[in-house]
Amino acid sequence: MSDLSGRTVVLGITGGIAAYKVAELARLLVRAGARVKVIMTESAQKFVTPLTFRTITGEPVATTMWSDPASPYPHISISEEADLIVVAPATANIIAKMARGIADDLLSTTLLAARGTVLIAPAMNARMYLHPETQDNLARLREAGVVLVEPGMGELACGDEGVGRMAEPARIMEAVTGELALAADLEGRKVVITAGPTREHFDPVRFMSNPSTGKMGYILAGRAARRGAAVVLISGPTSLHPPAGVSTVDVVSAEEMARAVKENIEGADVLIMAAAVADYRPAERLETKLKKRGGVPEVTLEPTEDILKSVSAASRGCLLVGFAAETDEVIENARSKLVDKGLDIIVANKVDAPDSGFGTPTNLAAVITASDEEVELEMTSKAVLADTVLDRVAGMLGG
Ligand code: CTP
């Protein structure tokens, strides 16, 4: 069992029937040696009593902003003490409040003041879970670096079948210990990451682009920051919110991205090019809108600068990581790019498989270095893929 002695875990409990299962999570945390501070919302107390958690954790249970004689600012003091905050069960309501910055009770206010890792274990009716608003809120939280312990399928408290059952306490415990064990192995490192598509305009209102949403690069940026790196995220146009603790440079075209990379590469330990950079741009960009009356236009294209190749040729002394977007002979093509662009790591990415490529939460991918002989594509979440890439980076940087 993991040793969590010396660590403080804040356990936020909201009003769902799964609250009774969280007593088991509290017990697992205490058994692992953690100090567990419980915050219960008003509705959580309708399902279980604070006394249950007071008894298991040996600590007073916080239920309101107003009654702690020891601290006039319990939301600040509790969030500062926490090595990690876990909200279980997380109802649709607390998820919405977190996603929108609402702070109207002790738990939501503590979460807004949180500095470290936050984990949530959603639990609710399937229709509420799958509702576009809830999914949108979850996406916002993921982008903000909140770790989701996904709910499972099965019979729900209301009798419906579907997704929305809170993950089992043992699974949540695994996620908590995994996060607390996450090494600060990129501490003191500067990591430059590019993300998203580029747009190549041929007049002020028309451009060529690609379907990249930026997800992979944004997740990488959030995970690298979490592992202690100083992260510069250079992003093409996306609708994502930058992860916490990352400095962002917004760009539009491949030319702007190349410039931003060169401006920020100084002192970098690694450049990760997750962006889908356009390979061509219109040779001419018109200042005014091209009118239809002139007939069907002929657009001449010219190549853009290959950013990875330029940085590699200038031998900046930092690790170079590329992403190969491929449809066929994925591994072979990725290996050629590794050699051709002088890279240390390439992520071979099959972009035309179901659930893989642009905009999906998962990728059929393989992380390849020059010394890897046998490699196979595997379906992984972008978050796991990001950690695998960063594991390899940290390994190569040493220490
Ligand atoms: N890349 C780059 N500059 C470009 C184009 C691509 O730095 N002008 C980077 C990408 O960010 C990615 C890697 O090169 O990390 C591979 O990109 P990919 O689109 O897969 O390959 P290309 O080099 O564009 O080759 P092709 O389109 O022929 O597959």
Short mmCIF file of C-alpha atoms and ligand atoms in Angstrom, two decimals:
data_model
loop_
_atom_site.label_atom_id
_atom_site.label_comp_id
_atom_site.label_asym_id
_atom_site.label_seq_id
_atom_site.Cartn_x
_atom_site.Cartn_y
_atom_site.Cartn_z
CA MET A 1 0.00 0.00 0.00
CA SER A 2 1.22 3.53 -0.75
CA ASP A 3 2.52 5.60 2.09
CA LEU A 4 0.73 8.91 2.32
CA SER A 5 2.11 9.89 5.71
CA GLY A 6 2.81 13.59 5.95
CA ARG A 7 0.31 14.33 3.17
CA THR A 8 -2.94 16.20 3.70
CA VAL A 9 -5.88 15.21 1.55
CA VAL A 10 -9.01 17.36 1.59
CA LEU A 11 -12.05 15.22 0.89
CA GLY A 12 -15.01 17.24 -0.40
CA ILE A 13 -18.31 15.40 -0.20
CA THR A 14 -21.38 16.61 -2.08
CA GLY A 15 -24.99 15.46 -2.02
CA GLY A 16 -25.33 12.18 -3.82
CA ILE A 17 -26.22 8.72 -2.59
CA ALA A 18 -22.64 7.61 -3.36
CA ALA A 19 -21.64 9.75 -0.35
CA TYR A 20 -22.04 6.64 1.81
CA LYS A 21 -19.32 4.88 -0.22
CA VAL A 22 -16.91 7.74 0.47
CA ALA A 23 -16.61 6.59 4.07
CA GLU A 24 -14.59 3.71 2.60
CA LEU A 25 -12.38 6.15 0.66
CA ALA A 26 -11.79 8.13 3.86
CA ARG A 27 -10.79 4.90 5.61
CA LEU A 28 -8.38 3.93 2.80
CA LEU A 29 -6.76 7.38 2.95
CA VAL A 30 -6.39 7.24 6.74
CA ARG A 31 -4.98 3.70 6.54
CA ALA A 32 -2.38 4.91 4.02
CA GLY A 33 -1.27 7.49 6.61
CA ALA A 34 -2.82 10.64 5.13
CA ARG A 35 -4.28 13.38 7.23
CA VAL A 36 -7.82 13.67 5.91
CA LYS A 37 -9.78 16.90 6.24
CA VAL A 38 -13.39 16.47 5.24
CA ILE A 39 -15.63 19.22 3.92
CA MET A 40 -19.30 18.30 3.56
CA THR A 41 -21.89 20.37 1.69
CA GLU A 42 -25.32 20.84 3.20
CA SER A 43 -26.88 18.25 0.91
CA ALA A 44 -24.10 15.71 1.60
CA GLN A 45 -25.18 15.83 5.25
CA LYS A 46 -28.65 14.63 4.24
CA PHE A 47 -27.05 11.35 3.08
CA VAL A 48 -24.36 10.78 5.74
CA THR A 49 -23.57 12.56 8.96
CA PRO A 50 -20.39 14.48 9.71
CA LEU A 51 -19.97 12.18 12.70
CA THR A 52 -19.20 9.25 10.37
CA PHE A 53 -16.22 11.13 8.92
CA ARG A 54 -15.23 12.69 12.25
CA THR A 55 -14.92 9.14 13.60
CA ILE A 56 -13.01 7.73 10.61
CA THR A 57 -10.58 10.62 10.19
CA GLY A 58 -10.20 11.77 13.80
CA GLU A 59 -10.48 15.36 12.51
CA PRO A 60 -13.33 17.84 12.81
CA VAL A 61 -15.51 17.94 9.71
CA ALA A 62 -15.92 21.37 8.10
CA THR A 63 -19.43 22.21 6.98
CA THR A 64 -19.68 25.99 6.87
CA MET A 65 -17.69 29.12 6.23
CA TRP A 66 -18.89 30.73 9.43
CA SER A 67 -18.40 28.52 12.47
CA ASP A 68 -14.70 27.71 12.78
CA PRO A 69 -13.36 29.66 15.78
CA ALA A 70 -9.78 28.68 14.85
CA SER A 71 -9.87 30.29 11.42
CA PRO A 72 -11.86 33.23 10.13
CA TYR A 73 -10.90 32.14 6.57
CA PRO A 74 -11.46 28.37 6.53
CA HIS A 75 -11.65 28.22 2.71
CA ILE A 76 -8.16 29.72 2.44
CA SER A 77 -6.55 27.83 5.31
CA ILE A 78 -7.99 24.48 4.16
CA SER A 79 -6.95 24.98 0.53
CA GLU A 80 -3.44 25.96 1.64
CA GLU A 81 -3.05 22.86 3.79
CA ALA A 82 -4.14 20.50 1.03
CA ASP A 83 -1.62 18.48 -0.95
CA LEU A 84 -4.60 17.35 -2.98
CA ILE A 85 -8.35 17.92 -2.97
CA VAL A 86 -10.68 15.11 -3.99
CA VAL A 87 -14.38 15.70 -4.53
CA ALA A 88 -16.39 12.49 -4.25
CA PRO A 89 -19.13 12.14 -5.14
CA ALA A 90 -19.05 15.16 -7.45
CA THR A 91 -22.59 16.11 -8.41
CA ALA A 92 -23.56 17.94 -11.61
CA ASN A 93 -24.03 21.00 -9.39
CA ILE A 94 -20.51 21.15 -7.92
CA ILE A 95 -19.06 20.39 -11.37
CA ALA A 96 -21.01 23.33 -12.83
CA LYS A 97 -19.93 25.59 -9.96
CA MET A 98 -16.27 24.60 -10.38
CA ALA A 99 -16.39 25.09 -14.14
CA ARG A 100 -17.94 28.56 -13.81
CA GLY A 101 -16.10 29.81 -10.71
CA ILE A 102 -19.12 29.95 -8.42
CA ALA A 103 -18.20 30.09 -4.73
CA ASP A 104 -21.32 30.00 -2.57
CA ASP A 105 -20.42 27.56 0.20
CA LEU A 106 -17.30 26.27 1.95
CA LEU A 107 -16.49 23.51 -0.56
CA SER A 108 -16.95 25.56 -3.74
CA THR A 109 -15.04 28.48 -2.19
CA THR A 110 -12.19 26.20 -1.11
CA LEU A 111 -12.06 24.77 -4.65
CA LEU A 112 -11.86 28.24 -6.14
CA ALA A 113 -8.94 29.04 -3.82
CA ALA A 114 -7.20 25.68 -4.51
CA ARG A 115 -3.59 25.83 -5.66
CA GLY A 116 -2.72 22.18 -6.08
CA THR A 117 -4.19 19.09 -7.71
CA VAL A 118 -7.94 18.62 -7.71
CA LEU A 119 -9.54 15.26 -8.47
CA ILE A 120 -13.25 14.71 -9.00
CA ALA A 121 -15.28 11.51 -9.07
CA PRO A 122 -18.58 12.41 -10.77
CA ALA A 123 -21.76 10.58 -9.76
CA MET A 124 -25.20 11.33 -11.14
CA ASN A 125 -28.04 10.15 -13.32
CA ALA A 126 -26.90 9.22 -16.86
CA ARG A 127 -29.04 11.90 -18.53
CA MET A 128 -27.53 14.55 -16.29
CA TYR A 129 -24.02 13.22 -16.92
CA LEU A 130 -24.46 13.13 -20.68
CA HIS A 131 -26.22 16.53 -20.81
CA PRO A 132 -24.22 18.85 -23.09
CA GLU A 133 -23.89 21.44 -20.30
CA THR A 134 -22.36 18.87 -17.92
CA GLN A 135 -20.08 17.56 -20.66
CA ASP A 136 -19.04 21.12 -21.48
CA ASN A 137 -18.32 21.79 -17.80
CA LEU A 138 -16.29 18.58 -17.54
CA ALA A 139 -14.31 19.55 -20.64
CA ARG A 140 -13.55 22.96 -19.09
CA LEU A 141 -12.36 21.30 -15.90
CA ARG A 142 -10.19 18.81 -17.79
CA GLU A 143 -8.62 21.69 -19.67
CA ALA A 144 -8.00 23.47 -16.38
CA GLY A 145 -6.05 20.43 -15.21
CA VAL A 146 -8.68 18.88 -12.93
CA VAL A 147 -8.24 15.09 -12.87
CA LEU A 148 -11.39 13.12 -13.59
CA VAL A 149 -11.94 9.68 -12.13
CA GLU A 150 -14.52 8.65 -14.71
CA PRO A 151 -17.84 7.21 -13.55
CA GLY A 152 -18.76 3.68 -14.52
CA MET A 153 -21.75 2.07 -16.25
CA GLY A 154 -24.42 0.17 -14.41
CA GLU A 155 -27.58 0.47 -12.41
CA LEU A 156 -27.99 3.93 -10.94
CA ALA A 157 -29.67 4.84 -7.65
CA CYS A 158 -32.74 6.10 -9.50
CA GLY A 159 -33.20 2.66 -11.11
CA ASP A 160 -31.98 3.80 -14.56
CA GLU A 161 -29.15 1.97 -16.30
CA GLY A 162 -26.26 3.92 -17.78
CA VAL A 163 -23.15 5.92 -17.13
CA GLY A 164 -22.96 7.91 -13.91
CA ARG A 165 -22.07 5.47 -11.11
CA MET A 166 -19.27 6.89 -9.03
CA ALA A 167 -15.96 5.03 -9.50
CA GLU A 168 -15.30 2.53 -6.71
CA PRO A 169 -13.40 3.93 -3.68
CA ALA A 170 -10.39 1.71 -4.46
CA ARG A 171 -10.19 3.19 -7.97
CA ILE A 172 -10.42 6.75 -6.60
CA MET A 173 -7.73 5.88 -4.05
CA GLU A 174 -5.50 4.63 -6.88
CA ALA A 175 -5.95 7.94 -8.72
CA VAL A 176 -5.19 9.93 -5.54
CA THR A 177 -2.00 7.99 -4.80
CA GLY A 178 -0.96 8.20 -8.48
CA GLU A 179 -1.32 11.99 -8.45
CA LEU A 180 0.48 12.38 -5.12
CA ALA A 181 3.31 10.18 -6.40
CA LEU A 182 3.67 12.27 -9.56
CA ALA A 183 7.30 13.28 -9.51
CA ALA A 184 8.34 16.88 -9.92
CA ASP A 185 10.78 15.47 -12.49
CA LEU A 186 10.62 18.52 -14.75
CA GLU A 187 11.33 20.98 -11.93
CA GLY A 188 13.68 23.72 -13.14
CA ARG A 189 13.14 22.75 -16.80
CA LYS A 190 11.83 25.04 -19.51
CA VAL A 191 9.46 23.33 -21.91
CA VAL A 192 8.16 24.97 -25.08
CA ILE A 193 5.05 23.33 -26.52
CA THR A 194 3.13 24.19 -29.68
CA ALA A 195 -0.53 23.29 -30.13
CA GLY A 196 -3.46 23.61 -32.47
CA PRO A 197 -3.73 24.37 -36.17
CA THR A 198 -2.34 27.31 -38.09
CA ARG A 199 -4.37 29.42 -40.49
CA GLU A 200 -2.94 30.55 -43.79
CA HIS A 201 -4.98 33.43 -45.12
CA PHE A 202 -5.30 34.31 -48.79
CA ASP A 203 -7.50 37.31 -48.06
CA PRO A 204 -8.75 38.87 -44.79
CA VAL A 205 -11.71 36.45 -44.51
CA ARG A 206 -10.52 33.20 -46.11
CA PHE A 207 -7.83 30.80 -45.03
CA MET A 208 -6.55 27.22 -45.34
CA SER A 209 -6.31 25.21 -42.14
CA ASN A 210 -6.81 21.72 -40.66
CA PRO A 211 -9.10 20.16 -38.04
CA SER A 212 -6.61 20.22 -35.12
CA THR A 213 -8.34 21.35 -31.89
CA GLY A 214 -5.16 21.75 -29.83
CA LYS A 215 -6.22 19.17 -27.21
CA MET A 216 -2.98 17.18 -27.26
CA GLY A 217 -0.72 20.22 -26.87
CA TYR A 218 -2.87 21.75 -24.13
CA ILE A 219 -2.92 18.49 -22.15
CA LEU A 220 0.86 18.18 -22.56
CA ALA A 221 1.28 21.76 -21.32
CA GLY A 222 -0.89 21.13 -18.25
CA ARG A 223 0.88 17.87 -17.37
CA ALA A 224 4.37 19.36 -17.87
CA ALA A 225 3.48 22.29 -15.60
CA ARG A 226 2.16 19.81 -13.05
CA ARG A 227 5.51 18.03 -13.16
CA GLY A 228 7.27 21.26 -12.25
CA ALA A 229 8.28 22.65 -15.66
CA ALA A 230 8.12 26.30 -16.69
CA VAL A 231 5.90 25.92 -19.74
CA VAL A 232 5.47 28.23 -22.72
CA LEU A 233 2.49 27.16 -24.79
CA ILE A 234 2.49 28.57 -28.33
CA SER A 235 -1.00 28.07 -29.64
CA GLY A 236 -2.71 28.42 -32.98
CA PRO A 237 -6.41 29.36 -32.95
CA THR A 238 -8.36 26.99 -30.64
CA SER A 239 -11.38 27.24 -28.37
CA LEU A 240 -9.52 25.79 -25.37
CA HIS A 241 -8.74 27.47 -22.07
CA PRO A 242 -5.01 27.48 -21.29
CA PRO A 243 -4.07 25.17 -18.41
CA ALA A 244 -3.22 26.70 -15.06
CA GLY A 245 0.37 27.82 -14.50
CA VAL A 246 1.33 27.97 -18.19
CA SER A 247 2.30 31.09 -20.13
CA THR A 248 0.61 31.25 -23.51
CA VAL A 249 1.57 32.91 -26.78
CA ASP A 250 -1.25 33.11 -29.33
CA VAL A 251 -0.39 32.89 -33.00
CA VAL A 252 -2.34 32.44 -36.22
CA SER A 253 -0.06 31.46 -39.10
CA ALA A 254 2.85 29.03 -39.49
CA GLU A 255 5.12 32.05 -39.95
CA GLU A 256 3.99 33.54 -36.61
CA MET A 257 4.39 30.17 -34.92
CA ALA A 258 7.94 29.83 -36.29
CA ARG A 259 8.78 33.30 -34.99
CA ALA A 260 7.26 32.61 -31.56
CA VAL A 261 9.19 29.32 -31.26
CA LYS A 262 12.47 31.04 -32.12
CA GLU A 263 11.76 33.85 -29.65
CA ASN A 264 11.01 31.42 -26.83
CA ILE A 265 13.50 28.61 -27.49
CA GLU A 266 16.33 30.41 -25.65
CA GLY A 267 17.13 28.41 -22.53
CA ALA A 268 14.55 25.72 -23.33
CA ASP A 269 15.31 22.12 -22.39
CA VAL A 270 12.76 20.71 -24.77
CA LEU A 271 10.57 21.73 -27.69
CA ILE A 272 7.44 19.64 -28.22
CA MET A 273 5.77 20.36 -31.55
CA ALA A 274 2.24 19.06 -31.11
CA ALA A 275 0.84 21.71 -33.47
CA ALA A 276 -0.52 20.75 -36.86
CA VAL A 277 1.47 23.34 -38.78
CA ALA A 278 0.35 24.08 -42.33
CA ASP A 279 2.91 22.90 -44.87
CA TYR A 280 1.81 25.42 -47.51
CA ARG A 281 0.47 28.93 -47.58
CA PRO A 282 -0.89 31.14 -50.35
CA ALA A 283 2.08 32.88 -52.00
CA GLU A 284 0.13 36.13 -51.90
CA ARG A 285 -2.16 37.48 -49.17
CA LEU A 286 -4.63 40.05 -50.49
CA GLU A 287 -5.25 43.13 -48.35
CA THR A 288 -8.92 43.30 -49.26
CA LYS A 289 -11.59 40.65 -49.72
CA LEU A 290 -11.40 38.81 -53.02
CA LYS A 291 -14.64 39.47 -54.91
CA LYS A 292 -16.62 36.80 -56.74
CA ARG A 293 -17.03 38.96 -59.78
CA GLY A 294 -13.41 38.38 -60.69
CA GLY A 295 -14.20 34.69 -61.44
CA VAL A 296 -12.80 31.54 -59.79
CA PRO A 297 -9.43 32.51 -58.36
CA GLU A 298 -6.24 30.59 -58.88
CA VAL A 299 -4.22 30.46 -55.70
CA THR A 300 -0.53 29.73 -55.89
CA LEU A 301 0.89 28.04 -52.81
CA GLU A 302 4.39 28.18 -51.39
CA PRO A 303 5.93 26.01 -48.65
CA THR A 304 6.04 27.24 -45.06
CA GLU A 305 9.17 26.94 -42.96
CA ASP A 306 9.55 23.53 -41.28
CA ILE A 307 9.90 24.74 -37.69
CA LEU A 308 11.35 21.51 -36.28
CA LYS A 309 13.90 21.29 -39.08
CA SER A 310 15.00 24.90 -38.57
CA VAL A 311 15.42 24.49 -34.81
CA SER A 312 17.19 21.18 -35.32
CA ALA A 313 19.55 22.69 -37.94
CA ALA A 314 20.37 25.60 -35.63
CA SER A 315 21.29 22.94 -33.02
CA ARG A 316 19.81 24.81 -30.09
CA GLY A 317 20.86 22.07 -27.73
CA CYS A 318 17.38 21.21 -26.55
CA LEU A 319 15.47 17.95 -26.91
CA LEU A 320 13.15 17.90 -29.90
CA VAL A 321 9.84 16.07 -29.89
CA GLY A 322 7.66 15.84 -32.99
CA PHE A 323 4.23 14.43 -33.71
CA ALA A 324 3.73 12.54 -36.97
CA ALA A 325 0.18 12.76 -38.27
CA GLU A 326 -0.15 9.73 -40.55
CA THR A 327 -2.87 7.72 -42.26
CA ASP A 328 -0.80 4.79 -43.58
CA GLU A 329 2.53 3.10 -42.78
CA VAL A 330 2.27 5.09 -39.58
CA ILE A 331 5.33 3.78 -37.74
CA GLU A 332 7.60 3.69 -40.82
CA ASN A 333 6.64 7.23 -41.81
CA ALA A 334 7.11 8.45 -38.25
CA ARG A 335 10.58 6.87 -38.08
CA SER A 336 11.57 8.65 -41.30
CA LYS A 337 10.44 11.98 -39.82
CA LEU A 338 12.46 11.25 -36.66
CA VAL A 339 15.62 10.93 -38.77
CA ASP A 340 14.79 13.56 -41.38
CA LYS A 341 13.98 16.29 -38.80
CA GLY A 342 16.78 15.29 -36.40
CA LEU A 343 14.40 14.56 -33.51
CA ASP A 344 14.90 12.80 -30.18
CA ILE A 345 11.33 11.53 -29.88
CA ILE A 346 8.47 11.21 -32.34
CA VAL A 347 4.87 10.36 -31.53
CA ALA A 348 3.42 8.30 -34.36
CA ASN A 349 -0.21 9.16 -34.59
CA LYS A 350 -2.82 7.45 -36.76
CA VAL A 351 -5.17 10.30 -37.61
CA ASP A 352 -7.81 8.47 -39.64
CA ALA A 353 -8.75 5.65 -37.22
CA PRO A 354 -12.01 5.76 -35.20
CA ASP A 355 -11.49 7.68 -31.91
CA SER A 356 -8.02 8.78 -32.96
CA GLY A 357 -6.59 12.01 -34.30
CA PHE A 358 -8.12 15.46 -34.47
CA GLY A 359 -10.52 16.47 -31.68
CA THR A 360 -10.83 13.04 -30.01
CA PRO A 361 -9.96 12.39 -26.34
CA THR A 362 -7.96 9.29 -27.39
CA ASN A 363 -5.19 8.51 -29.89
CA LEU A 364 -3.93 5.41 -31.63
CA ALA A 365 -0.30 6.24 -31.15
CA ALA A 366 3.24 5.12 -30.31
CA VAL A 367 6.07 7.08 -28.72
CA ILE A 368 9.30 6.29 -30.62
CA THR A 369 12.96 7.11 -30.09
CA ALA A 370 15.86 6.15 -32.36
CA SER A 371 16.78 3.20 -30.13
CA ASP A 372 13.27 1.68 -29.97
CA GLU A 373 13.14 -1.42 -32.15
CA GLU A 374 9.75 -3.09 -31.70
CA VAL A 375 6.97 -0.54 -31.45
CA GLU A 376 3.25 -0.92 -31.84
CA LEU A 377 0.40 1.55 -31.98
CA GLU A 378 -1.79 1.56 -28.89
CA MET A 379 -5.10 3.25 -28.15
CA THR A 380 -4.55 5.59 -25.19
CA SER A 381 -6.17 8.69 -23.75
CA LYS A 382 -4.38 11.90 -24.68
CA ALA A 383 -3.65 12.44 -20.95
CA VAL A 384 -1.86 9.06 -20.67
CA LEU A 385 -0.06 9.69 -23.96
CA ALA A 386 1.08 13.09 -22.64
CA ASP A 387 2.51 11.47 -19.50
CA THR A 388 4.28 8.79 -21.58
CA VAL A 389 5.91 11.48 -23.72
CA LEU A 390 6.94 13.45 -20.62
CA ASP A 391 8.28 10.28 -18.94
CA ARG A 392 10.56 9.78 -21.95
CA VAL A 393 11.56 13.46 -21.96
CA ALA A 394 12.33 13.40 -18.22
CA GLY A 395 14.33 10.19 -18.70
CA MET A 396 16.41 11.71 -21.50
CA LEU A 397 17.01 14.95 -19.60
CA GLY A 398 18.13 12.89 -16.64
CA GLY A 399 17.10 13.51 -13.04
N1 CTP B 1 6.11 20.60 -38.33
C1 CTP B 1 6.90 21.75 -38.23
N2 CTP B 1 6.83 22.70 -39.21
C2 CTP B 1 6.04 22.52 -40.28
C3 CTP B 1 5.27 21.34 -40.42
C4 CTP B 1 5.33 20.39 -39.43
O1 CTP B 1 7.63 21.90 -37.25
N3 CTP B 1 6.00 23.47 -41.21
C5 CTP B 1 6.19 19.61 -37.25
C6 CTP B 1 4.84 19.24 -36.66
O2 CTP B 1 4.48 20.10 -35.60
C7 CTP B 1 5.07 17.83 -36.19
C8 CTP B 1 6.09 17.28 -37.18
O3 CTP B 1 6.69 18.42 -37.80
O4 CTP B 1 5.62 17.78 -34.90
C9 CTP B 1 5.51 16.37 -38.23
O5 CTP B 1 4.42 17.02 -38.85
P1 CTP B 1 3.56 16.26 -39.96
O6 CTP B 1 2.47 17.17 -40.42
O7 CTP B 1 3.21 14.89 -39.48
O8 CTP B 1 4.63 16.04 -41.08
P2 CTP B 1 5.18 16.93 -42.21
O9 CTP B 1 6.59 17.28 -41.90
O10 CTP B 1 4.27 18.09 -42.47
O11 CTP B 1 5.19 15.89 -43.43
P3 CTP B 1 3.95 15.27 -44.30
O12 CTP B 1 2.90 16.36 -44.35
O13 CTP B 1 4.59 14.98 -45.60
O14 CTP B 1 3.50 14.03 -43.59
#
